Amino acid sequence: MQRLIYLLSIVIIMLGSSATSADSKCVDLSQLHWIVGDWQTMPDGNTQEKWLQISEDTFTGSGSSRDASGDLQQQESMRLVQMQREIFYLAKVGHNSLPVAFRAKNCEPNSVTLENPNHDFPKQIIYLRKGNKLVAEVSGNNGKGFTVHYELKPGN
């Protein structure tokens, strides 16, 4: 009887640890529904990012940054797509002729890590949501990177 309890304990521990690692795997776009919304930096609102769910397999995003006088500095089109039980982030910016793809490597209830180690910059993007705030950490090699702090626009 003690041996049976011991074996069951080991099985439960193994199942628990595999469930924990599976929880962080990005397999379904519904894991990232928390990113949907209209986000802006505060108090100026000069940097904005907007995410919409357009299908079960696709979120579309747009981002822009303006200077203090309101002139457009940068614009970006983005997609989050689910394909063959993986999630990919595609970013199209003006200085690249084609979109750049990042693989979602780690999905938690309110965060996602996106990576492309072969891209010049960035190599990693981390989105983290806390309540009505969204943080985007963009990083590359040798400490190069930046962080953007967004707040959900009122009415979202």
C-alpha atoms as an extended CHARMM CRD file, in Angstrom:
* protein
*
       156  EXT
         1         1  MET       CA              0.0000000000        0.0000000000        0.0000000000  PROA      1               0.0000000000
         2         2  GLN       CA              2.8180000000        2.4120000000        0.8450000000  PROA      2               0.0000000000
         3         3  ARG       CA              4.4780000000        1.5860000000       -2.4470000000  PROA      3               0.0000000000
         4         4  LEU       CA              1.2540000000        2.3880000000       -4.3400000000  PROA      4               0.0000000000
         5         5  ILE       CA              0.9650000000        5.7470000000       -2.5460000000  PROA      5               0.0000000000
         6         6  TYR       CA              4.6320000000        6.4450000000       -3.3300000000  PROA      6               0.0000000000
         7         7  LEU       CA              4.1400000000        5.6430000000       -7.0550000000  PROA      7               0.0000000000
         8         8  LEU       CA              0.9640000000        7.7330000000       -7.2500000000  PROA      8               0.0000000000
         9         9  SER       CA              2.7940000000       10.6320000000       -5.6120000000  PROA      9               0.0000000000
        10        10  ILE       CA              5.5440000000       10.4510000000       -8.2350000000  PROA      10              0.0000000000
        11        11  VAL       CA              2.9840000000       10.3520000000      -11.0800000000  PROA      11              0.0000000000
        12        12  ILE       CA              1.1270000000       13.3670000000       -9.6440000000  PROA      12              0.0000000000
        13        13  ILE       CA              4.3700000000       15.3180000000       -9.2590000000  PROA      13              0.0000000000
        14        14  MET       CA              5.3940000000       14.4770000000      -12.8410000000  PROA      14              0.0000000000
        15        15  LEU       CA              1.9930000000       15.4710000000      -14.2150000000  PROA      15              0.0000000000
        16        16  GLY       CA              2.0900000000       18.6940000000      -12.2370000000  PROA      16              0.0000000000
        17        17  SER       CA              5.5140000000       19.6530000000      -13.5410000000  PROA      17              0.0000000000
        18        18  SER       CA              4.6210000000       18.8440000000      -17.1490000000  PROA      18              0.0000000000
        19        19  ALA       CA              1.4010000000       20.8520000000      -16.8520000000  PROA      19              0.0000000000
        20        20  THR       CA              3.4300000000       23.8340000000      -15.6340000000  PROA      20              0.0000000000
        21        21  SER       CA              5.7800000000       23.6840000000      -18.6190000000  PROA      21              0.0000000000
        22        22  ALA       CA              2.8540000000       23.1740000000      -21.0210000000  PROA      22              0.0000000000
        23        23  ASP       CA              1.1250000000       26.2520000000      -19.5880000000  PROA      23              0.0000000000
        24        24  SER       CA              3.9620000000       28.4550000000      -20.8750000000  PROA      24              0.0000000000
        25        25  LYS       CA              3.8960000000       26.9750000000      -24.3930000000  PROA      25              0.0000000000
        26        26  CYS       CA              2.2350000000       29.2080000000      -26.9850000000  PROA      26              0.0000000000
        27        27  VAL       CA             -0.2100000000       27.0250000000      -28.9120000000  PROA      27              0.0000000000
        28        28  ASP       CA             -3.4580000000       29.0000000000      -29.1870000000  PROA      28              0.0000000000
        29        29  LEU       CA             -4.0510000000       32.6660000000      -29.9370000000  PROA      29              0.0000000000
        30        30  SER       CA             -6.7160000000       32.7970000000      -27.2150000000  PROA      30              0.0000000000
        31        31  GLN       CA             -3.7710000000       32.7690000000      -24.7610000000  PROA      31              0.0000000000
        32        32  LEU       CA             -2.9930000000       36.3280000000      -25.9040000000  PROA      32              0.0000000000
        33        33  HSD       CA             -6.4760000000       37.8460000000      -25.8930000000  PROA      33              0.0000000000
        34        34  TRP       CA             -5.3450000000       40.1790000000      -23.0850000000  PROA      34              0.0000000000
        35        35  ILE       CA             -3.3510000000       42.2330000000      -25.6380000000  PROA      35              0.0000000000
        36        36  VAL       CA             -6.4800000000       43.3110000000      -27.5550000000  PROA      36              0.0000000000
        37        37  GLY       CA             -7.2170000000       46.9930000000      -27.0080000000  PROA      37              0.0000000000
        38        38  ASP       CA             -6.2570000000       50.5470000000      -27.8290000000  PROA      38              0.0000000000
        39        39  TRP       CA             -3.0520000000       51.4680000000      -25.9630000000  PROA      39              0.0000000000
        40        40  GLN       CA             -1.1920000000       54.7860000000      -25.6260000000  PROA      40              0.0000000000
        41        41  THR       CA              1.6820000000       56.2530000000      -23.6670000000  PROA      41              0.0000000000
        42        42  MET       CA              0.6400000000       58.6300000000      -20.9100000000  PROA      42              0.0000000000
        43        43  PRO       CA              0.2740000000       61.5020000000      -20.4050000000  PROA      43              0.0000000000
        44        44  ASP       CA              1.1910000000       62.5810000000      -23.9620000000  PROA      44              0.0000000000
        45        45  GLY       CA             -0.3220000000       59.7490000000      -26.0220000000  PROA      45              0.0000000000
        46        46  ASN       CA              2.4550000000       60.2150000000      -28.6000000000  PROA      46              0.0000000000
        47        47  THR       CA              3.0720000000       56.4770000000      -28.9440000000  PROA      47              0.0000000000
        48        48  GLN       CA              0.1070000000       54.2360000000      -29.6250000000  PROA      48              0.0000000000
        49        49  GLU       CA             -0.5300000000       50.5940000000      -30.3210000000  PROA      49              0.0000000000
        50        50  LYS       CA             -3.8940000000       49.0880000000      -31.1990000000  PROA      50              0.0000000000
        51        51  TRP       CA             -4.7310000000       45.3760000000      -31.3370000000  PROA      51              0.0000000000
        52        52  LEU       CA             -7.9230000000       43.8460000000      -32.7790000000  PROA      52              0.0000000000
        53        53  GLN       CA             -8.9840000000       40.2350000000      -33.1000000000  PROA      53              0.0000000000
        54        54  ILE       CA            -10.0360000000       39.7190000000      -36.7220000000  PROA      54              0.0000000000
        55        55  SER       CA            -10.4460000000       35.9260000000      -36.6170000000  PROA      55              0.0000000000
        56        56  GLU       CA             -9.8600000000       32.9320000000      -34.3810000000  PROA      56              0.0000000000
        57        57  ASP       CA             -6.3480000000       32.6620000000      -35.8250000000  PROA      57              0.0000000000
        58        58  THR       CA             -5.3480000000       36.3150000000      -36.3280000000  PROA      58              0.0000000000
        59        59  PHE       CA             -4.9500000000       39.5330000000      -34.3640000000  PROA      59              0.0000000000
        60        60  THR       CA             -4.0180000000       42.6540000000      -36.2920000000  PROA      60              0.0000000000
        61        61  GLY       CA             -2.0920000000       45.5200000000      -34.7750000000  PROA      61              0.0000000000
        62        62  SER       CA             -0.9320000000       48.9800000000      -35.6790000000  PROA      62              0.0000000000
        63        63  GLY       CA              1.5660000000       51.1840000000      -33.9440000000  PROA      63              0.0000000000
        64        64  SER       CA              2.7030000000       54.7560000000      -34.3650000000  PROA      64              0.0000000000
        65        65  SER       CA              4.9480000000       57.3090000000      -32.6980000000  PROA      65              0.0000000000
        66        66  ARG       CA              4.6680000000       61.0680000000      -33.0300000000  PROA      66              0.0000000000
        67        67  ASP       CA              6.9890000000       63.8270000000      -31.8930000000  PROA      67              0.0000000000
        68        68  ALA       CA              5.9280000000       66.6030000000      -29.5000000000  PROA      68              0.0000000000
        69        69  SER       CA              4.5000000000       68.6670000000      -32.3890000000  PROA      69              0.0000000000
        70        70  GLY       CA              2.3670000000       65.7180000000      -33.5490000000  PROA      70              0.0000000000
        71        71  ASP       CA              4.4060000000       64.8110000000      -36.6450000000  PROA      71              0.0000000000
        72        72  LEU       CA              4.4730000000       61.0950000000      -37.4520000000  PROA      72              0.0000000000
        73        73  GLN       CA              7.9100000000       59.6130000000      -36.6860000000  PROA      73              0.0000000000
        74        74  GLN       CA              7.3230000000       55.8910000000      -37.1160000000  PROA      74              0.0000000000
        75        75  GLN       CA              4.5190000000       53.5850000000      -38.1740000000  PROA      75              0.0000000000
        76        76  GLU       CA              4.2650000000       49.8180000000      -37.8880000000  PROA      76              0.0000000000
        77        77  SER       CA              1.8000000000       47.1170000000      -38.9610000000  PROA      77              0.0000000000
        78        78  MET       CA              1.7040000000       43.9450000000      -36.9010000000  PROA      78              0.0000000000
        79        79  ARG       CA             -0.0080000000       40.5680000000      -36.8480000000  PROA      79              0.0000000000
        80        80  LEU       CA             -0.2360000000       37.7800000000      -34.3460000000  PROA      80              0.0000000000
        81        81  VAL       CA             -1.1130000000       34.5610000000      -36.1520000000  PROA      81              0.0000000000
        82        82  GLN       CA             -1.6920000000       31.0110000000      -35.0340000000  PROA      82              0.0000000000
        83        83  MET       CA             -0.3930000000       28.3430000000      -37.4160000000  PROA      83              0.0000000000
        84        84  GLN       CA              0.0440000000       24.6280000000      -36.7260000000  PROA      84              0.0000000000
        85        85  ARG       CA             -0.2330000000       25.0590000000      -32.9360000000  PROA      85              0.0000000000
        86        86  GLU       CA              2.3820000000       27.8340000000      -32.8380000000  PROA      86              0.0000000000
        87        87  ILE       CA              2.0170000000       31.6030000000      -32.5880000000  PROA      87              0.0000000000
        88        88  PHE       CA              3.9730000000       34.0500000000      -34.7170000000  PROA      88              0.0000000000
        89        89  TYR       CA              4.3040000000       37.8330000000      -34.5310000000  PROA      89              0.0000000000
        90        90  LEU       CA              4.8550000000       39.6050000000      -37.8570000000  PROA      90              0.0000000000
        91        91  ALA       CA              6.0440000000       43.2150000000      -37.8890000000  PROA      91              0.0000000000
        92        92  LYS       CA              6.2360000000       45.4540000000      -40.9480000000  PROA      92              0.0000000000
        93        93  VAL       CA              8.1080000000       48.7240000000      -40.5700000000  PROA      93              0.0000000000
        94        94  GLY       CA              9.0320000000       51.2380000000      -43.2660000000  PROA      94              0.0000000000
        95        95  HSD       CA             12.7730000000       50.5080000000      -43.3670000000  PROA      95              0.0000000000
        96        96  ASN       CA             12.2730000000       46.7490000000      -44.0430000000  PROA      96              0.0000000000
        97        97  SER       CA             10.9420000000       45.6330000000      -47.4190000000  PROA      97              0.0000000000
        98        98  LEU       CA              9.3220000000       42.5090000000      -45.9060000000  PROA      98              0.0000000000
        99        99  PRO       CA              7.6810000000       41.7530000000      -42.5670000000  PROA      99              0.0000000000
       100       100  VAL       CA              9.9290000000       40.3210000000      -39.8620000000  PROA      100             0.0000000000
       101       101  ALA       CA              8.6740000000       37.1760000000      -38.0970000000  PROA      101             0.0000000000
       102       102  PHE       CA              9.1270000000       36.3620000000      -34.4140000000  PROA      102             0.0000000000
       103       103  ARG       CA              8.1240000000       33.0870000000      -32.7530000000  PROA      103             0.0000000000
       104       104  ALA       CA              6.1650000000       33.2340000000      -29.5010000000  PROA      104             0.0000000000
       105       105  LYS       CA              8.3640000000       31.2940000000      -27.0780000000  PROA      105             0.0000000000
       106       106  ASN       CA              6.6690000000       31.7620000000      -23.7310000000  PROA      106             0.0000000000
       107       107  CYS       CA              3.0040000000       32.5180000000      -23.0470000000  PROA      107             0.0000000000
       108       108  GLU       CA              1.8490000000       33.2560000000      -19.5330000000  PROA      108             0.0000000000
       109       109  PRO       CA             -1.6080000000       34.5000000000      -18.4880000000  PROA      109             0.0000000000
       110       110  ASN       CA             -0.5660000000       38.1660000000      -19.0050000000  PROA      110             0.0000000000
       111       111  SER       CA              2.7140000000       38.0610000000      -20.8910000000  PROA      111             0.0000000000
       112       112  VAL       CA              4.3340000000       36.7590000000      -24.0350000000  PROA      112             0.0000000000
       113       113  THR       CA              7.9660000000       36.5190000000      -25.1600000000  PROA      113             0.0000000000
       114       114  LEU       CA              8.5830000000       36.8130000000      -28.9090000000  PROA      114             0.0000000000
       115       115  GLU       CA             11.9630000000       35.9040000000      -30.3810000000  PROA      115             0.0000000000
       116       116  ASN       CA             13.9140000000       36.0110000000      -33.6200000000  PROA      116             0.0000000000
       117       117  PRO       CA             17.6030000000       35.4010000000      -32.8200000000  PROA      117             0.0000000000
       118       118  ASN       CA             18.5470000000       35.8870000000      -36.5010000000  PROA      118             0.0000000000
       119       119  HSD       CA             17.1450000000       39.4220000000      -36.7820000000  PROA      119             0.0000000000
       120       120  ASP       CA             19.5330000000       42.3730000000      -36.3700000000  PROA      120             0.0000000000
       121       121  PHE       CA             17.2650000000       44.3520000000      -34.0140000000  PROA      121             0.0000000000
       122       122  PRO       CA             15.2190000000       43.5450000000      -32.1090000000  PROA      122             0.0000000000
       123       123  LYS       CA             15.8910000000       39.9380000000      -31.2490000000  PROA      123             0.0000000000
       124       124  GLN       CA             13.2960000000       39.7620000000      -28.4950000000  PROA      124             0.0000000000
       125       125  ILE       CA             10.0290000000       41.5260000000      -27.6560000000  PROA      125             0.0000000000
       126       126  ILE       CA              8.2160000000       40.9510000000      -24.3770000000  PROA      126             0.0000000000
       127       127  TYR       CA              4.6790000000       42.1780000000      -23.7860000000  PROA      127             0.0000000000
       128       128  LEU       CA              3.4220000000       42.2630000000      -20.2020000000  PROA      128             0.0000000000
       129       129  ARG       CA             -0.0400000000       43.3600000000      -19.1050000000  PROA      129             0.0000000000
       130       130  LYS       CA             -0.8060000000       44.5120000000      -15.5570000000  PROA      130             0.0000000000
       131       131  GLY       CA             -4.3890000000       45.7220000000      -15.1700000000  PROA      131             0.0000000000
       132       132  ASN       CA             -4.9240000000       48.6120000000      -17.5940000000  PROA      132             0.0000000000
       133       133  LYS       CA             -1.1860000000       48.9100000000      -18.3170000000  PROA      133             0.0000000000
       134       134  LEU       CA              0.8550000000       47.2210000000      -21.0530000000  PROA      134             0.0000000000
       135       135  VAL       CA              4.6540000000       47.1590000000      -21.1300000000  PROA      135             0.0000000000
       136       136  ALA       CA              6.6130000000       46.3600000000      -24.2960000000  PROA      136             0.0000000000
       137       137  GLU       CA             10.2850000000       45.4980000000      -23.7380000000  PROA      137             0.0000000000
       138       138  VAL       CA             12.2590000000       45.5020000000      -26.9890000000  PROA      138             0.0000000000
       139       139  SER       CA             15.8200000000       44.1800000000      -26.8570000000  PROA      139             0.0000000000
       140       140  GLY       CA             18.7800000000       43.1270000000      -28.9420000000  PROA      140             0.0000000000
       141       141  ASN       CA             22.4600000000       42.4010000000      -28.3510000000  PROA      141             0.0000000000
       142       142  ASN       CA             24.8350000000       44.1980000000      -25.9880000000  PROA      142             0.0000000000
       143       143  GLY       CA             22.1230000000       45.7730000000      -23.8530000000  PROA      143             0.0000000000
       144       144  LYS       CA             20.5760000000       47.5870000000      -26.8070000000  PROA      144             0.0000000000
       145       145  GLY       CA             16.8530000000       48.1350000000      -26.3710000000  PROA      145             0.0000000000
       146       146  PHE       CA             14.0260000000       50.1910000000      -24.9550000000  PROA      146             0.0000000000
       147       147  THR       CA             10.8090000000       49.8520000000      -22.9810000000  PROA      147             0.0000000000
       148       148  VAL       CA              7.4390000000       51.4270000000      -23.7760000000  PROA      148             0.0000000000
       149       149  HSD       CA              4.7880000000       51.8610000000      -21.0580000000  PROA      149             0.0000000000
       150       150  TYR       CA              1.2180000000       51.9990000000      -22.3780000000  PROA      150             0.0000000000
       151       151  GLU       CA             -2.1200000000       52.5410000000      -20.7210000000  PROA      151             0.0000000000
       152       152  LEU       CA             -5.4380000000       51.3320000000      -22.0480000000  PROA      152             0.0000000000
       153       153  LYS       CA             -7.2770000000       54.2460000000      -23.6400000000  PROA      153             0.0000000000
       154       154  PRO       CA            -10.4190000000       55.2300000000      -21.7370000000  PROA      154             0.0000000000
       155       155  GLY       CA            -13.5220000000       53.5120000000      -23.0740000000  PROA      155             0.0000000000
       156       156  ASN       CA            -11.7580000000       50.2120000000      -23.8710000000  PROA      156             0.0000000000
